[in-house]
Structure formats: structure tokens, C-alpha cells
GROMACS .gro file of C-alpha atoms in nm:
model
  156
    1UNK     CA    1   0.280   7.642  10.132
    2UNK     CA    2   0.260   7.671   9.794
    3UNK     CA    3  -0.117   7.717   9.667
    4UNK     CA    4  -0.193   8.039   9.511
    5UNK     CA    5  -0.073   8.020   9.113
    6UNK     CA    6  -0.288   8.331   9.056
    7UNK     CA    7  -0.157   8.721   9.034
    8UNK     CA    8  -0.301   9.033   8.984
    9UNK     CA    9   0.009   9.225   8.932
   10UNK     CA   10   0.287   9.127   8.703
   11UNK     CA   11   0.638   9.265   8.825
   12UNK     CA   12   0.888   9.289   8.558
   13UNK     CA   13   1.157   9.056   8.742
   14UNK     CA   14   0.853   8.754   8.858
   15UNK     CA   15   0.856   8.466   8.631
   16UNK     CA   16   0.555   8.245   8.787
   17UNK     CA   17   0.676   7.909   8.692
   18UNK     CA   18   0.746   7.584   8.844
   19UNK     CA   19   1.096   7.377   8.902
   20UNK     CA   20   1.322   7.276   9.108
   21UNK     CA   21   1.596   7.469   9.025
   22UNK     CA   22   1.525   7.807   9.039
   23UNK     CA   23   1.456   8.039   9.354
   24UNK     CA   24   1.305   8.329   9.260
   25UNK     CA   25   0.988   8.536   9.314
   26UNK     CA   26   0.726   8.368   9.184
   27UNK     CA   27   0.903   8.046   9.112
   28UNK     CA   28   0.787   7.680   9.309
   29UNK     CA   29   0.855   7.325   9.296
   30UNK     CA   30   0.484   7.291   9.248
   31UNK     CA   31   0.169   7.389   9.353
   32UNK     CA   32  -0.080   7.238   9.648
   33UNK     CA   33  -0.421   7.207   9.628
   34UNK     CA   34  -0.602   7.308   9.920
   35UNK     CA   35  -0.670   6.937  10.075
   36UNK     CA   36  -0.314   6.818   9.986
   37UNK     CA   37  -0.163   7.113  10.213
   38UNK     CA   38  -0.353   6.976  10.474
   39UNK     CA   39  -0.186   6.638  10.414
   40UNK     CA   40   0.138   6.801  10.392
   41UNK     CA   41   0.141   6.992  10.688
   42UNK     CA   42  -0.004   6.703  10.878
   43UNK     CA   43   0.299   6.501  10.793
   44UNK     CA   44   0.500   6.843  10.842
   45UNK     CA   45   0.355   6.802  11.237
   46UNK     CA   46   0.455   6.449  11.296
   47UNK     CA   47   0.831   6.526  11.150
   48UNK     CA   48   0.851   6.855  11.389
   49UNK     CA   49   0.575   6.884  11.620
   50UNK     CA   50   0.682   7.237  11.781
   51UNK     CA   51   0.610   7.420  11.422
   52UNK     CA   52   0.358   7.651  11.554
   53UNK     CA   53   0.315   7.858  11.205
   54UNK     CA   54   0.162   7.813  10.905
   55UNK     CA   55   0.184   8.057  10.609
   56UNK     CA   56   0.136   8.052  10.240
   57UNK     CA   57   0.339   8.354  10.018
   58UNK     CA   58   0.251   8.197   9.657
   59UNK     CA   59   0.407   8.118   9.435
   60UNK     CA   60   0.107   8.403   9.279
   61UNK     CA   61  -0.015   8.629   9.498
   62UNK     CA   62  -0.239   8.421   9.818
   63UNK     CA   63  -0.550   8.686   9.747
   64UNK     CA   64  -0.552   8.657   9.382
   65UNK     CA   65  -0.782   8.385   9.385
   66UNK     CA   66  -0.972   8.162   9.653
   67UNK     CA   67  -0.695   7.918   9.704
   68UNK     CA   68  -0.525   8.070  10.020
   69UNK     CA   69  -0.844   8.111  10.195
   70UNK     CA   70  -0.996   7.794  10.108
   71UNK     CA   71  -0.665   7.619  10.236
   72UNK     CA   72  -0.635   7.868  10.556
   73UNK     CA   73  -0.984   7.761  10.636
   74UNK     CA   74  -0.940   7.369  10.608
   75UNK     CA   75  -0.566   7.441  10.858
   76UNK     CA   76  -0.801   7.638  11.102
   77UNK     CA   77  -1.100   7.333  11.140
   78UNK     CA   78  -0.820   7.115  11.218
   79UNK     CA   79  -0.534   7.283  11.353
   80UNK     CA   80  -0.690   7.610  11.521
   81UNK     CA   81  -0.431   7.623  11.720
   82UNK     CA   82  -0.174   7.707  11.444
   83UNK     CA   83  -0.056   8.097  11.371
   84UNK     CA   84  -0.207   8.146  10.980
   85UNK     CA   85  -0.036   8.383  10.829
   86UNK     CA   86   0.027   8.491  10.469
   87UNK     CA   87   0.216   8.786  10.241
   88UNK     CA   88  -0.010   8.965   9.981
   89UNK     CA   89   0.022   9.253   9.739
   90UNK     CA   90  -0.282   9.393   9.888
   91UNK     CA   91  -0.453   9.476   9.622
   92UNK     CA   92  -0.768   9.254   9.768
   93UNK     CA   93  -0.656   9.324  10.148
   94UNK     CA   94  -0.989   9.513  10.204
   95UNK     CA   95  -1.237   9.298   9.969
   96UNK     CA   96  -1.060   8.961  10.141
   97UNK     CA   97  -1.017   9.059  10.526
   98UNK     CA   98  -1.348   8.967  10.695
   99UNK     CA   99  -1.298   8.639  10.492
  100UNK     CA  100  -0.940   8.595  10.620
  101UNK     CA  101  -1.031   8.615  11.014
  102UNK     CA  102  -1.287   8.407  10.946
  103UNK     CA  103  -1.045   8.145  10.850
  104UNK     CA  104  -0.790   8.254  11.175
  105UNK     CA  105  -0.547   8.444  10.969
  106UNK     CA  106  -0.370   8.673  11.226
  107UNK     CA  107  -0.080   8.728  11.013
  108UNK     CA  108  -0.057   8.940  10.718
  109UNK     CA  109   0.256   9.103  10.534
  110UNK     CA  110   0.205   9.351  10.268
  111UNK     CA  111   0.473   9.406   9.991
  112UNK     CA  112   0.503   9.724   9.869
  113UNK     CA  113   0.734   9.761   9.516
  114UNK     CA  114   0.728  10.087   9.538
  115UNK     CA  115   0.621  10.460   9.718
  116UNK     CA  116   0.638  10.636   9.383
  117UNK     CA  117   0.400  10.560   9.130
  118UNK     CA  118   0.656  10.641   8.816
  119UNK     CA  119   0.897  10.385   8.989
  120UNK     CA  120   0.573  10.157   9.067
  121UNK     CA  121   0.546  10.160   8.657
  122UNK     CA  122   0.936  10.050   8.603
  123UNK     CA  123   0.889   9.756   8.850
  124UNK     CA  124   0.514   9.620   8.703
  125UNK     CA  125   0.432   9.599   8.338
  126UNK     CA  126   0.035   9.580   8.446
  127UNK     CA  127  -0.217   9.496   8.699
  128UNK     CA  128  -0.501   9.330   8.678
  129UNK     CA  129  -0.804   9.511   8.951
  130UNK     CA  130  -1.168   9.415   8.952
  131UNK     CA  131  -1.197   9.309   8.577
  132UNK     CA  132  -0.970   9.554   8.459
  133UNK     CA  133  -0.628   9.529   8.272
  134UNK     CA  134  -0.408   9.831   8.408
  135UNK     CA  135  -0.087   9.922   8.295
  136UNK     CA  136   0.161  10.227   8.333
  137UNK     CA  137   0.149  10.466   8.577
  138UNK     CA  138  -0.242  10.471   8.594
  139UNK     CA  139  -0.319  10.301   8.877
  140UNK     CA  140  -0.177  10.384   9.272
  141UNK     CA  141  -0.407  10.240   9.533
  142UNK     CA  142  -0.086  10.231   9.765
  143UNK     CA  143  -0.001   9.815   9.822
  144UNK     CA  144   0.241   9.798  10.121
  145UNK     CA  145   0.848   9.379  10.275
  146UNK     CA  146   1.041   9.482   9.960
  147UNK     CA  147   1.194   9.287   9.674
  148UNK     CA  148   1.515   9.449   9.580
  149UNK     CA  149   1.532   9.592   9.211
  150UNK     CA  150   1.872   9.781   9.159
  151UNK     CA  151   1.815  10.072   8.976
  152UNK     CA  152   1.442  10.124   9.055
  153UNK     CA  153   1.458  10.152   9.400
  154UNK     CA  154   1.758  10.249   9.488
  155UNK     CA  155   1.626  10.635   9.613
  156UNK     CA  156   1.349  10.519   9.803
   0.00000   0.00000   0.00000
């Protein structure tokens, strides 16, 4: 579900935007607030009642602001049944994980962009970590699926 608009890393080939052409990283139809998710996956359940998963992957990154977890907890009062699960950059993995099994998130994917911190600095013009505006090859606190970027990549 779409409900985090927030990043703290900005990868070179991400445009955060919203239409309804495009399907790219970064790019949604629109963006949920917590409550309406709930609606939407309520009427989700009636249309297909064996969905047993719910996840949220963006359209920013879901631990870049309180969005994810304040939707994750509203799904979990009223569907606790449900598999949460969500993809991150885990930047805010540690700060964010007591907070995330408190809302029944069981699921969590980690992208990593890159092993190699010189390739890291191709792929992201900057990141943004507690309050600070990072860019180069300064920063490597090691964030963990893959988006394919030919010619940055490619000897990993």
C-alpha cells in the first residue's frame, strides 16, 4: 500500500512522484493515508478474502517517516491475523524495530544498492541520517533485494 512519501536516501534513477503512467521506483498512483489503507484493504478483503498479506514498499522509503507504522498498527488492531510486512532501506531498521513488532510486522526486506561504498556513491546523490545531509562516499552504515543499475553494478 502506498503510504510512505518520505526518503532518506535519494538514488540517482528514483523519481518520487505520482501518476498513473509510469512504473518506476519511487513512482505511485497516489498516496494513502493511514485510515484510508484500512478502508482499502477492507474492501481489498471482501473482493478476495484468501489475501493473507499485507505490505507497504513506498512509494518513499516505509521507515522514513511514521506513516508505515502508524498504518501497520491500525491493520494489526483489526486484522491481526494478517502477515505485515514491508521493504526498507534500513537506514532506521534498528531505531524502528521494537516499534515495528509492536505493530505485528514479521516481514521485513532490506534493499541494498550496493556492497561497495564508491559504487554506493554512483547509485545515491545523498542521504539524509539523523538530521544530517550526507553525500558522496562519506557515509557506509551497510543497508541490505537489488534494483538493477547497468553500469554500477554490474561487478558486484
Amino acid at each position: 500500500m502506498p503510504v510512505s512519501p518520505l526518503c532518506n536516501i535519494q538514488c540517482r534513477f528514483c523519481k518520487r512522484g505520482f501518476n498513473k503512467q509510469e512504473h518506476c521506483p519511487g513512482v505511485s498512483r497516489g498516496l494513502l493515508k493511514p485510515a484510508e489503507a484500512v478502508g482499502v484493504l477492507e474492501k481489498a478483503l471482501k473482493l478476495c478474502p484468501d489475501i493473507t498479506v499485507v505490505g507497504i514498499a513506498g512509494p518513499g522509503d516505509t521507515l522514513a517517516g511514521d506513516y508505515a507504522l502508524d498504518t501497520f498498527r491500525l491493520v494489526h488492531q483489526r486484522y491481526p491475523e494478517l502477515i505485515k510486512c514491508l521493504s526498507t532501506n534500513g537506514l532506521l531498521l534498528k531505531e524502528k524495530a521494537e516499534g515495528l513488532a509492536g505493530a505485528g510486522v514479521k516481514t521485513i526486506t532490506v534493499t541494498m544498492n550496493a556492497v561497495d561504498i564508491k559504487t554506493l556513491a554512483q547509485i545515491c546523490s545523498h542521504i539524509t541520517f539523523n538530521g544530517q545531509y550526507i553525500t558522496g562516499e562519506v557515509y557506509n552504515r551497510g543497508n541490505g533485494g537489488t534494483v538493477a543499475c547497468p553500469g554500477a553494478v554490474g561487478r558486484h
